[in-house]
Structure formats: structure tokens, C-alpha cells
Short mmCIF file of C-alpha atoms in Angstrom, two decimals:
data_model
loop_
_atom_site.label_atom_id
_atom_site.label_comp_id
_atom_site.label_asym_id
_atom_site.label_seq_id
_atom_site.Cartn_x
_atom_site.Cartn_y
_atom_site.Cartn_z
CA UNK A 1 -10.46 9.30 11.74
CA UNK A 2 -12.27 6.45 13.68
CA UNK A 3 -13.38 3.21 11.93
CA UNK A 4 -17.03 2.67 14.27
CA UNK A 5 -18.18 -0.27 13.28
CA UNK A 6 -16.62 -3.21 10.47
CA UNK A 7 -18.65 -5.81 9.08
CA UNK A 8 -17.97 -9.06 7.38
CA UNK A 9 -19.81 -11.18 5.32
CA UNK A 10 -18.51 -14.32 3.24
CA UNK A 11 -15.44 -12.80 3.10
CA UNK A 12 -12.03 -15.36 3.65
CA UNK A 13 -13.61 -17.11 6.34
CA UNK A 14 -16.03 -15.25 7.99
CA UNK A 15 -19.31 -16.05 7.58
CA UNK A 16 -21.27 -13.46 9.33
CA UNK A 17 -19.23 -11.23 11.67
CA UNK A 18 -19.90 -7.57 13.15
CA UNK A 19 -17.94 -5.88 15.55
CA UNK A 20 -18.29 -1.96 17.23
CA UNK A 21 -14.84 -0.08 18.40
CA UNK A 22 -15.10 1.58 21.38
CA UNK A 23 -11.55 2.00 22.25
CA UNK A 24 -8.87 3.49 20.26
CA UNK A 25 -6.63 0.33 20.41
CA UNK A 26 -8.13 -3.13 19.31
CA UNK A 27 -6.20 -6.64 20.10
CA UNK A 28 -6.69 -9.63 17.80
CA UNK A 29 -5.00 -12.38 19.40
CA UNK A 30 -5.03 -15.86 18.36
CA UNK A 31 -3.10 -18.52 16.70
CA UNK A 32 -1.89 -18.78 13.10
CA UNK A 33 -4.30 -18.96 9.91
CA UNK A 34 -7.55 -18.39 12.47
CA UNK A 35 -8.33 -15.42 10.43
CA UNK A 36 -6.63 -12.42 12.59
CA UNK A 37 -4.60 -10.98 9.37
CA UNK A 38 -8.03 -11.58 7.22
CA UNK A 39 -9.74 -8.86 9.60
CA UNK A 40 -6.74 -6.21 8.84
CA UNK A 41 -7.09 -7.10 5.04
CA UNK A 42 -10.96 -6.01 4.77
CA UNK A 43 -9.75 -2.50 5.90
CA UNK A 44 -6.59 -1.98 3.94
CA UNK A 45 -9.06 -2.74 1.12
CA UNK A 46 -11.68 -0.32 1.66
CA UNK A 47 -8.43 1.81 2.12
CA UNK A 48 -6.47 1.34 -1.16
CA UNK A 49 -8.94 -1.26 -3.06
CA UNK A 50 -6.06 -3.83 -3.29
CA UNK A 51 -4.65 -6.86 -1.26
CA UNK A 52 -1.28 -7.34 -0.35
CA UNK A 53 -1.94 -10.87 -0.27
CA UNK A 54 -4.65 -11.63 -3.02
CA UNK A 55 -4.54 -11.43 -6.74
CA UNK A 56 -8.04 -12.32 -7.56
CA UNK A 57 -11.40 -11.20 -5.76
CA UNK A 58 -12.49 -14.95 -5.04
CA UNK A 59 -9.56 -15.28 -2.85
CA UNK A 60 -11.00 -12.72 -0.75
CA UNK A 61 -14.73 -14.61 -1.02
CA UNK A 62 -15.16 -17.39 1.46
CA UNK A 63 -15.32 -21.01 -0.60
CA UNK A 64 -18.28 -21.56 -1.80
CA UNK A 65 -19.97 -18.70 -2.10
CA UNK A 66 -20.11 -16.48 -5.05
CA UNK A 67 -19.61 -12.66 -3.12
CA UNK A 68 -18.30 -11.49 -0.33
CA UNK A 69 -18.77 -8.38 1.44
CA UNK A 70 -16.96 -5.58 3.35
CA UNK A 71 -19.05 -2.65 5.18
CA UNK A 72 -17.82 -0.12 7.22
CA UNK A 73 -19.02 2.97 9.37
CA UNK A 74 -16.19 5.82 9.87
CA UNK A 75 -16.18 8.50 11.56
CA UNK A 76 -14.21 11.35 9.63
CA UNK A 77 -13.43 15.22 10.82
CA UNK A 78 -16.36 15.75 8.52
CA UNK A 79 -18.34 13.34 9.55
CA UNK A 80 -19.99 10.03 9.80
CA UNK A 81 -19.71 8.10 5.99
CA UNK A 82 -20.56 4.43 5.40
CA UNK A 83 -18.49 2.52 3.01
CA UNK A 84 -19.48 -0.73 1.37
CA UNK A 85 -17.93 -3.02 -0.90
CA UNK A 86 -18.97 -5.82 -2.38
CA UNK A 87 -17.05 -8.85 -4.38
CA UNK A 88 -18.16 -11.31 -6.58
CA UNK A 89 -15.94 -14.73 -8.13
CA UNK A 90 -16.74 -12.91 -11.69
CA UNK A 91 -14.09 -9.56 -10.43
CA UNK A 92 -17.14 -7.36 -11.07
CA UNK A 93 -16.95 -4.96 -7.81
CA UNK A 94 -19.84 -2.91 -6.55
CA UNK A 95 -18.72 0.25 -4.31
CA UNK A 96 -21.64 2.33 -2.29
CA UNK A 97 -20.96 5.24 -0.46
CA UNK A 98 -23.34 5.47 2.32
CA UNK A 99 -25.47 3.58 0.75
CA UNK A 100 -25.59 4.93 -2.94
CA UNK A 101 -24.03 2.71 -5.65
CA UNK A 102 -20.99 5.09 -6.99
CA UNK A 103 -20.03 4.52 -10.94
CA UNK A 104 -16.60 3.80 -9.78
CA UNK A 105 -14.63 2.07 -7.28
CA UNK A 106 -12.41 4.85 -7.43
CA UNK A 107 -15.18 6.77 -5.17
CA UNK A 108 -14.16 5.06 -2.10
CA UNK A 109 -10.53 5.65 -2.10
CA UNK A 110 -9.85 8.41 0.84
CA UNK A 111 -12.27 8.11 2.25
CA UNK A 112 -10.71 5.85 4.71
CA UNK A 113 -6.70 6.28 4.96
CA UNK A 114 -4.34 3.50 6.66
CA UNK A 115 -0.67 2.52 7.12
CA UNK A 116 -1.12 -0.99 7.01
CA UNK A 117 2.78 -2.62 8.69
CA UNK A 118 3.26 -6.41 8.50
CA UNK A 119 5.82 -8.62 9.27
CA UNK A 120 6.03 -9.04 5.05
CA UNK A 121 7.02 -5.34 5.29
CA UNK A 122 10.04 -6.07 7.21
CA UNK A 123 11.34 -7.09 3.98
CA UNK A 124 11.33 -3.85 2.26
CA UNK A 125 14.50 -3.16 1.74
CA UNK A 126 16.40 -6.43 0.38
CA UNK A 127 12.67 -7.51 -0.83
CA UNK A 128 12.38 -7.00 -5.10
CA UNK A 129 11.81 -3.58 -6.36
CA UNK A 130 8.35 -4.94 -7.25
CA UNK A 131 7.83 -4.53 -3.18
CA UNK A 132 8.74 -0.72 -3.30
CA UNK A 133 6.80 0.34 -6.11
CA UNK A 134 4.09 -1.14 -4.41
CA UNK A 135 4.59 0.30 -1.55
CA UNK A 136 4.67 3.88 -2.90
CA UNK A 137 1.73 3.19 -4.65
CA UNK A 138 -0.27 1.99 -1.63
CA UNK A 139 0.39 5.58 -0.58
CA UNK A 140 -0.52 7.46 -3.59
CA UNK A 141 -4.22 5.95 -3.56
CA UNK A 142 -4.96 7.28 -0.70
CA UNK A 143 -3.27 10.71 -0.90
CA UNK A 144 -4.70 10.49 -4.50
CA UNK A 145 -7.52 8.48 -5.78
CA UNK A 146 -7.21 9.27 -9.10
CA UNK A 147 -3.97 7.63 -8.98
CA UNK A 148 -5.39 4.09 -9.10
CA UNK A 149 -6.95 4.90 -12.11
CA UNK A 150 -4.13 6.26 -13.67
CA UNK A 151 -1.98 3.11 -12.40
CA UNK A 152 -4.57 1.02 -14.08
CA UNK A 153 -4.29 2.84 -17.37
CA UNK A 154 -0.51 1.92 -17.36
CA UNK A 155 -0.76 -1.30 -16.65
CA UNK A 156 -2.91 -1.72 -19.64
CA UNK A 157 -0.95 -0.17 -22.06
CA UNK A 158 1.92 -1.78 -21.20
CA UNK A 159 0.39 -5.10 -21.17
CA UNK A 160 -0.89 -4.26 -24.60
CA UNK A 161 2.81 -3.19 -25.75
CA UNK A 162 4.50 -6.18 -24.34
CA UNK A 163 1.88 -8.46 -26.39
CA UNK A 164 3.00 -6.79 -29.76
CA UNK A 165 6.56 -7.23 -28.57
CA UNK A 166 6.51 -10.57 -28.17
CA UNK A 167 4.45 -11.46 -31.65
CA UNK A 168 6.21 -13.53 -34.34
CA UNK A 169 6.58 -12.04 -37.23
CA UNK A 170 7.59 -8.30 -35.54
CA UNK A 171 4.94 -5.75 -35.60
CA UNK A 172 5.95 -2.51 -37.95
CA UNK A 173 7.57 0.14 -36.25
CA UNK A 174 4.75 2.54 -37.13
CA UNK A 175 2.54 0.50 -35.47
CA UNK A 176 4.57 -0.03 -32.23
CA UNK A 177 5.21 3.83 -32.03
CA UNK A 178 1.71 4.13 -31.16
CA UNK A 179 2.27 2.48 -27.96
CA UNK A 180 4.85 4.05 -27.16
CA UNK A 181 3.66 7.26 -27.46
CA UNK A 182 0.76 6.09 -25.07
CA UNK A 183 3.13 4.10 -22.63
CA UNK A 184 5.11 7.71 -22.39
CA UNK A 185 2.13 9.58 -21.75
CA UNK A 186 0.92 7.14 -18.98
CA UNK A 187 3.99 6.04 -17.57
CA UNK A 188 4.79 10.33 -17.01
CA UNK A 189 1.91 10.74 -14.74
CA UNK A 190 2.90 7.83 -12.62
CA UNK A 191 6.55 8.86 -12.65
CA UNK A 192 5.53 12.62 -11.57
CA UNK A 193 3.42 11.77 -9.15
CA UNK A 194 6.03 8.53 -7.33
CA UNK A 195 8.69 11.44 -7.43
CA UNK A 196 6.50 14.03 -5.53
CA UNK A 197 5.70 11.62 -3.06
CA UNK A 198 9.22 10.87 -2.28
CA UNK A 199 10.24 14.15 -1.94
CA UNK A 200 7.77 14.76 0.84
CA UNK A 201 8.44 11.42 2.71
CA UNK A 202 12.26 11.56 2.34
CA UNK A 203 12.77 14.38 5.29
CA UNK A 204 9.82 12.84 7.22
CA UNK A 205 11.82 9.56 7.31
CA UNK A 206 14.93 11.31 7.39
CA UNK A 207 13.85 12.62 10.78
CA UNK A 208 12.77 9.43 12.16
CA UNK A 209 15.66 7.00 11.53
CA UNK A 210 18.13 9.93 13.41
CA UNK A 211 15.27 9.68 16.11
CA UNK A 212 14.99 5.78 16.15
CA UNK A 213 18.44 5.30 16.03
CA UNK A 214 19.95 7.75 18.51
CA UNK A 215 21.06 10.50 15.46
CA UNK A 216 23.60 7.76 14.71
CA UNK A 217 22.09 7.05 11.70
CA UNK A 218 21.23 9.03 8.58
CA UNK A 219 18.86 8.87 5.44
CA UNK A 220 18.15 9.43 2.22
CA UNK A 221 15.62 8.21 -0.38
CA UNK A 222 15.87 8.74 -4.13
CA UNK A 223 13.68 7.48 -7.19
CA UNK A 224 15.75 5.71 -9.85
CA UNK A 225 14.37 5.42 -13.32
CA UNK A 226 15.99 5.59 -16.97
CA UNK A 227 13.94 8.57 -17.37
CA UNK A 228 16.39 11.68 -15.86
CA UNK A 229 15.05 13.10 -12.67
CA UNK A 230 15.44 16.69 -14.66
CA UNK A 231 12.25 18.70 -13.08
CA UNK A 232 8.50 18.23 -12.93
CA UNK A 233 7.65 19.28 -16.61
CA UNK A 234 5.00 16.32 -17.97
CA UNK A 235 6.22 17.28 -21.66
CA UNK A 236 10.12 17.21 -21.43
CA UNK A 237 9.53 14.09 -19.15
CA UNK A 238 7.69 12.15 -21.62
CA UNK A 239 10.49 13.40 -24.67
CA UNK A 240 12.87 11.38 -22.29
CA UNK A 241 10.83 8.54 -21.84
CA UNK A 242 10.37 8.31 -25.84
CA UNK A 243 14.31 9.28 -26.25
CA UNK A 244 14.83 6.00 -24.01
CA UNK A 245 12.38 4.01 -25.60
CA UNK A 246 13.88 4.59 -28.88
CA UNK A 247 17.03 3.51 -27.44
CA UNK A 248 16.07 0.34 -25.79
CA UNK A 249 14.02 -1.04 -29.22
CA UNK A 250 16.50 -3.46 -30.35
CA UNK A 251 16.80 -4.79 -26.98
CA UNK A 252 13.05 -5.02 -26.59
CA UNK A 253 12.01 -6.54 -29.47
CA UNK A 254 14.75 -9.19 -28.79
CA UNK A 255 13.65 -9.90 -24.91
CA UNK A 256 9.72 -9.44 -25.83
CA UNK A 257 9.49 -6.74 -22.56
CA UNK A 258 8.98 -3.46 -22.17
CA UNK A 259 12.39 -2.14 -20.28
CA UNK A 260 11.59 1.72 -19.84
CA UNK A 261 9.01 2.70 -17.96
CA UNK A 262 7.67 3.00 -14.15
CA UNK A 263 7.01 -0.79 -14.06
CA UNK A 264 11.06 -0.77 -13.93
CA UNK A 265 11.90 2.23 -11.40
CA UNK A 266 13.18 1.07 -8.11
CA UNK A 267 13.28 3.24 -5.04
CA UNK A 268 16.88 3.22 -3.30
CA UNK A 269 17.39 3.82 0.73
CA UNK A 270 20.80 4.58 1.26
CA UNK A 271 22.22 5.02 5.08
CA UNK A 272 24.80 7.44 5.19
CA UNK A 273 26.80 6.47 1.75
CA UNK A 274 25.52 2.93 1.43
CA UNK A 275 22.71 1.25 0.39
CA UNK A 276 21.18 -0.35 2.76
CA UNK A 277 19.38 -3.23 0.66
CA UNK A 278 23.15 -4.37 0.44
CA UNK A 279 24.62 -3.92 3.76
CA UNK A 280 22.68 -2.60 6.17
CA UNK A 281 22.47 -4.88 9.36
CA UNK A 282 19.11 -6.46 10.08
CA UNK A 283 19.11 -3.90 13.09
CA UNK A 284 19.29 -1.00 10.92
CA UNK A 285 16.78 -2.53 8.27
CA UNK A 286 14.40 -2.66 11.02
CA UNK A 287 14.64 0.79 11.80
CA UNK A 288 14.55 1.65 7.74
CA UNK A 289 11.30 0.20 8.02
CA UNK A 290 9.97 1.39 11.02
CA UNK A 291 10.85 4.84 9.98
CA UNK A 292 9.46 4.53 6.77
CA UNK A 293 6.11 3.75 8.64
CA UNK A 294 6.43 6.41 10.97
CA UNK A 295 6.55 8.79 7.82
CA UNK A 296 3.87 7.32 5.69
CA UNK A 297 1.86 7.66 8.93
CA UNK A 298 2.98 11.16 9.82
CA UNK A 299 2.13 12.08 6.02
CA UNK A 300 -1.07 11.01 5.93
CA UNK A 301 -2.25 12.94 8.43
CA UNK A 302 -0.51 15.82 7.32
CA UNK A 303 -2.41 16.59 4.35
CA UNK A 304 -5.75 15.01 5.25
CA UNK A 305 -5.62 16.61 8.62
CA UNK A 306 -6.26 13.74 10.71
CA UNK A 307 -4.33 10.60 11.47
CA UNK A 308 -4.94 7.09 9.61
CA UNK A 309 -5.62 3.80 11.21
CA UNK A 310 -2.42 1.84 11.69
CA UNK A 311 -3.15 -1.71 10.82
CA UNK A 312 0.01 -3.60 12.95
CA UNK A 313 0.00 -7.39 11.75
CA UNK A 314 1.89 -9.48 13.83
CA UNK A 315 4.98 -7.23 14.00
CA UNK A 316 5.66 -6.07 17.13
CA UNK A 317 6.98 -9.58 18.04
CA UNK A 318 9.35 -8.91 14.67
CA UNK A 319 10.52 -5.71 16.85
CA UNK A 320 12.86 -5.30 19.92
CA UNK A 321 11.63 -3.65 22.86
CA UNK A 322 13.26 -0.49 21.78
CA UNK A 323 11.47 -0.22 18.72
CA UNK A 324 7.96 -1.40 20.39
CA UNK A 325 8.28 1.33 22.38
CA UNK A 326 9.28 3.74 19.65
CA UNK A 327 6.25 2.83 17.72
CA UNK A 328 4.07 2.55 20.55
CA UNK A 329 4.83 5.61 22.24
CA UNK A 330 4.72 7.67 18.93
CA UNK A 331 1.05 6.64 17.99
CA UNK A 332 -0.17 7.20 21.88
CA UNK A 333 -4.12 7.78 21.62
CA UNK A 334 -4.39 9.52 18.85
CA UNK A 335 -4.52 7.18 16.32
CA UNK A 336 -6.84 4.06 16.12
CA UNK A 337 -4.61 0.99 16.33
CA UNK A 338 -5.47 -2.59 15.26
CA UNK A 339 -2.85 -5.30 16.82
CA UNK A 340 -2.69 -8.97 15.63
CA UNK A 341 -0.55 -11.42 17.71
CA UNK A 342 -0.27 -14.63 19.13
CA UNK A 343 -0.38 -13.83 22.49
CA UNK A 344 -0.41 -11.13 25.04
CA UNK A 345 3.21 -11.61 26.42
CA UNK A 346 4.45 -8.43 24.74
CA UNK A 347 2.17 -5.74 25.74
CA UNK A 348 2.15 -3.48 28.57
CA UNK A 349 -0.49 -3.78 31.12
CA UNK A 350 -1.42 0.03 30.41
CA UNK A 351 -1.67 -0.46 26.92
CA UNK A 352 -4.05 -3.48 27.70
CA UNK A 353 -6.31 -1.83 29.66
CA UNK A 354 -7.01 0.52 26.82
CA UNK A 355 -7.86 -1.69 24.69
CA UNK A 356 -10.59 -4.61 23.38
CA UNK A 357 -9.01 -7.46 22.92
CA UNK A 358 -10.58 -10.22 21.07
CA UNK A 359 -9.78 -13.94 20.97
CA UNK A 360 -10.01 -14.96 16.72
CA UNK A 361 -10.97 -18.57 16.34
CA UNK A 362 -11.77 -19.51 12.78
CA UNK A 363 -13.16 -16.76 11.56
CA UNK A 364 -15.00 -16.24 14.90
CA UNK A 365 -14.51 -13.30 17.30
CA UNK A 366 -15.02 -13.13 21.16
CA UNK A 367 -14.08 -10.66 23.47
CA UNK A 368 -11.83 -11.01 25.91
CA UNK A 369 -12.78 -9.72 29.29
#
């Protein structure tokens, strides 16, 4: 997979910006807030359809203007596809797949796949749970579109559910049973398909924190809900998830929040017998992290058959040389590689030489001979 071209219009703060890749390694350099991480952003969202750092479309749209616009040509192992997307102030999104308007967003997802690793990624494993879930889901979308939709779908429901929760007088049992039912059904295919995802990147990280760390080092990941991990069937998954609900009522009704359900389920790295959100070193976090990216990577291209971009935001300065290297040295030429930093200090003169480099100056790029 090879992104060809990337285009940018009114979106954060570019106006009007193009740029062809012609090497397999591209270098943003450039102070803070000039618009390096912005670049990154446009292709994690043609990627998954979501910022890590937005909530709202006109964020993403420059000030002033009412759309914004992301365009793309990539170059796939079965062939050329052009992806567009375009965002208004309103939230109404328009999605065209070489150049035909598609009914849904959805279209786009997979069609581009990318393991996006930031410096706010680094915080992964004391970060809030919220963090994890999000980053499994950032995943799924790609390995499954249909999974957005599916996410969406749940977070409706249960925004619908906490509503009746919270309203004074308390809505009828038989009336709140009707949610739940839905919020089961929902919340089963997002449990299902978190759980299957883990399984395949546990021994795929597993592998690369021994690597990383020497073999001194080993791990495991696990999915922890209220709903028992008791196989893959959808209909004895969602009798738990009812069996719980029923349990937690009194307590819901009294807190106004739904406490069951994915929106709750936290995913646990523990290294050897301890979990390393509580006392793993910063040192060994690292190396949670980067092996964690290493797998999500190693995935991807796994079952699509080719690798991802790897979208590297200002992190390798967050690294020792140790783990530079490791990361470095693992991606070699096969993968396309977009860099951010500050300055050139920390790369080899090899690596430089294979790449563009770019100087980013408020929203503006110029290359760097």
C-alpha cells in the first residue's frame, strides 16, 4: 500500500496544499502548532473516519470557511483507488470513491489502512480505559468497516438508555427493558468482535515485547468486561449481558448511567504477573507501547496482505536510541513512513537520504533539498 499523492483543502490550516510521494519515507519537520501533526490527521481519517484529536468536523475545517476537504490517490495490491472526503461545519460528510459519491461513509474504510503512533499514545497504559477501547476500535475499522457502523449503533442506544435513566419520575420497567434488550444485542457484536481482535494481537505483541526487551520481559493481554469471557456464542453472550443488566438496575437507576456494557470494558496488559498500568517502569511502558504498535502493524498486513502506512508523530524523540532503532529497523522499506519532528538531530544520515523531507511552516510545505 502506497499513499501517491494527498491533497488538502481548507482543512485545519491549510488552505490549498498538494504534495506527490516519491519515496517510501516522508520527513515533516518543523516547529510546534505549524501544522506537521494536521498533515498525519487527514490520513488517519480517510483511514478510520475519526480524529484522535477532534470531536466535531469544523475543528478539522480551517476558520472561516464552511468545508474542508481531504483527497487522496493510493496505490493498493489491486490497484490505483482515489479517495475523497469532504467536511462541512453542519457534520454532514460526503465520501467518493474514485470519484463516485458512495451512500455511506462507511465505503471508504479499508480502503486505506494505518497505524497511526503519537507521543499521546505513549500514554496507553496508565492513560483511562476510554484510551484502550479506543484504541482497539481504531483497529477494528479498518480490519472491519462494518464495525464503525455497528459502534455507532451502540453508542446510540446507549445514549438513548442513559436519557431514560436519568428522567424524573422513573421510566416503567417495561419500558426500560426495551433498551436493554437492544443495548444487549448491540453491545454483543462489539464485545465479540474487541475479543477476537485481542486474541490475534495478544501473541503478536507477546512476541515483540520478548524481542524489544531482550526475552526479559513477558506479555499478556486480556479483555475485561462484566459480561463472562465464556466462548464466542452471540446468544448466550447477550443472556449474560441481560443477566448483568438485571443485576445492576437498582444501581443504575440511582447513578442515571448505564454500568454494563462495552462502553465499560477495559483492556488489561499485564507483564509477567503484574499489571503494568500500576507498576511497570516508564522503560517498560515504552516498550508495552512500542510492541503494541509493532503488532497492530504486523496485523494489518497480515490479513490485508500488504503493510499499512505508519503515521509516526513526533515520537521517536519520546524513544531511546534502542527503541528508534527497533522501530526503525523493523519497518525498513517496506512500509511507507510519515515522520513529524522538530528537527533532524535524531535521524540517521541513511535514513535521510531516503527520504523527502519537508520544512512545515503554517500550513505551508517546502521541500527540503
Amino acid at each position: 500500500m502506497f499513499v501517491q499523492s494527498l491533497h488538502l483543502t481548507q482543512f485545519r490550516n491549510y488552505l490549498d496544499q498538494s504534495i506527490t510521494f516519491e519515496q517510501p519515507k516522508l520527513i515533516l519537520v518543523g516547529d510546534n502548532a505549524q501544522g506537521k501533526s494536521n498533515f498525519l490527521e487527514a490520513l488517519q481519517l480517510l483511514a478510520t473516519g475519526r480524529s484522535q484529536r477532534a470531536n466535531r468536523d469544523r475543528e478539522l475545517i480551517q476558520q472561516g470557511s464552511d468545508q474542508g476537504r481531504v483527497l487522496a490517490q493510493v496505490e493498493r495490491r489491486e490497484g490505483r483507488v482515489e479517495l475523497e472526503l469532504i467536511l462541512r461545519a453542519t457534520g454532514h460528510r460526503t465520501a467518493r470513491l474514485n470519484g463516485v459519491t458512495q451512500p455511506r461513509i462507511g465505503n471508504l474504510l479499508g480502503q486505506l489502512n494505518t497505524v497511526f503512533f503519537s507521543s499521546w499514545d505513549l500514554d496507553l497504559v496508565r492513560g483511562n480505559p476510554q484510551q484502550r477501547r479506543s484504541w482497539l476500535d481504531g483497529i477494528l475499522v479498518q480490519l472491519e468497516p462494518i464495525y464503525a457502523q455497528l459502534s455507532d449503533q451502540y453508542q446510540q442506544v446507549l445514549h438513548q438508555r442513559n436519557s431514560l435513566l436519568k428522567q424524573i419520575p422513573p421510566v416503567p420497567d417495561h419500558e426500560l427493558a426495551l433498551w436493554d434488550e437492544q443495548l444487549a444485542r448491540h453491545g454483543t457484536r462489539v464485545i465479540r468482535r474487541r475479543r477476537r481482535l485481542l486474541t490475534r494481537l495478544a501473541p503478536l505483541a507477546t512476541h515483540w515485547q520478548s524481542v524489544i526487551s531482550g526475552g526479559n520481559e513477558t506479555l499478556q493481554l486480556s479483555y475485561q468486561s462484566r459480561i463472562p469471557d465464556q466462548g464466542d456464542d452471540p446468544l448466550q453472550i447477550e443472556q449474560q449481558f441481560r443477566e448483568q443488566l438485571a443485576q445492576k438496575q437498582a444501581a443504575e437507576r440511582y447513578q442515571g448511567l448505564s454500568l454494563v456494557g462495552p462502553h465499560r470494558d477495559e483492556v488489561e496488559f499485564i507483564l509477567g504477573e503484574t499489571p503494568a498500568r500500576l507498576y511497570g517502569s516508564q522503560g517498560q511502558q515504552r516498550t508495552l507501547v512500542l510492541a503494541l504498535k509493532l503488532a497492530e502493524l504486523e496485523l494489518l498486513e497480515q490479513v490485508n496482505q500488504q503493510p499499512p502506512l505508519l503515521l509516526l508523530d513526533d515520537v521517536l524523540a519520546e524513544l531511546d536510541l534502542k527503541r528508534q532503532n527497533q522501530l526503525l529497523g523493523t519497518i525498513g522499506e517496506r512500509v511507507q513512513t510519515f515522520v513529524t519532528t522538530t528537527h533532524l538531530g535524531s535521524f540517521e544520515r541513511g535514513w535521510l537520504k531516503s527520504a523527502q523531507v519537508y520544512q512545515v511552516n503554517a500550513g505551508s510545505l517546502q521541500e527540503v533539498s
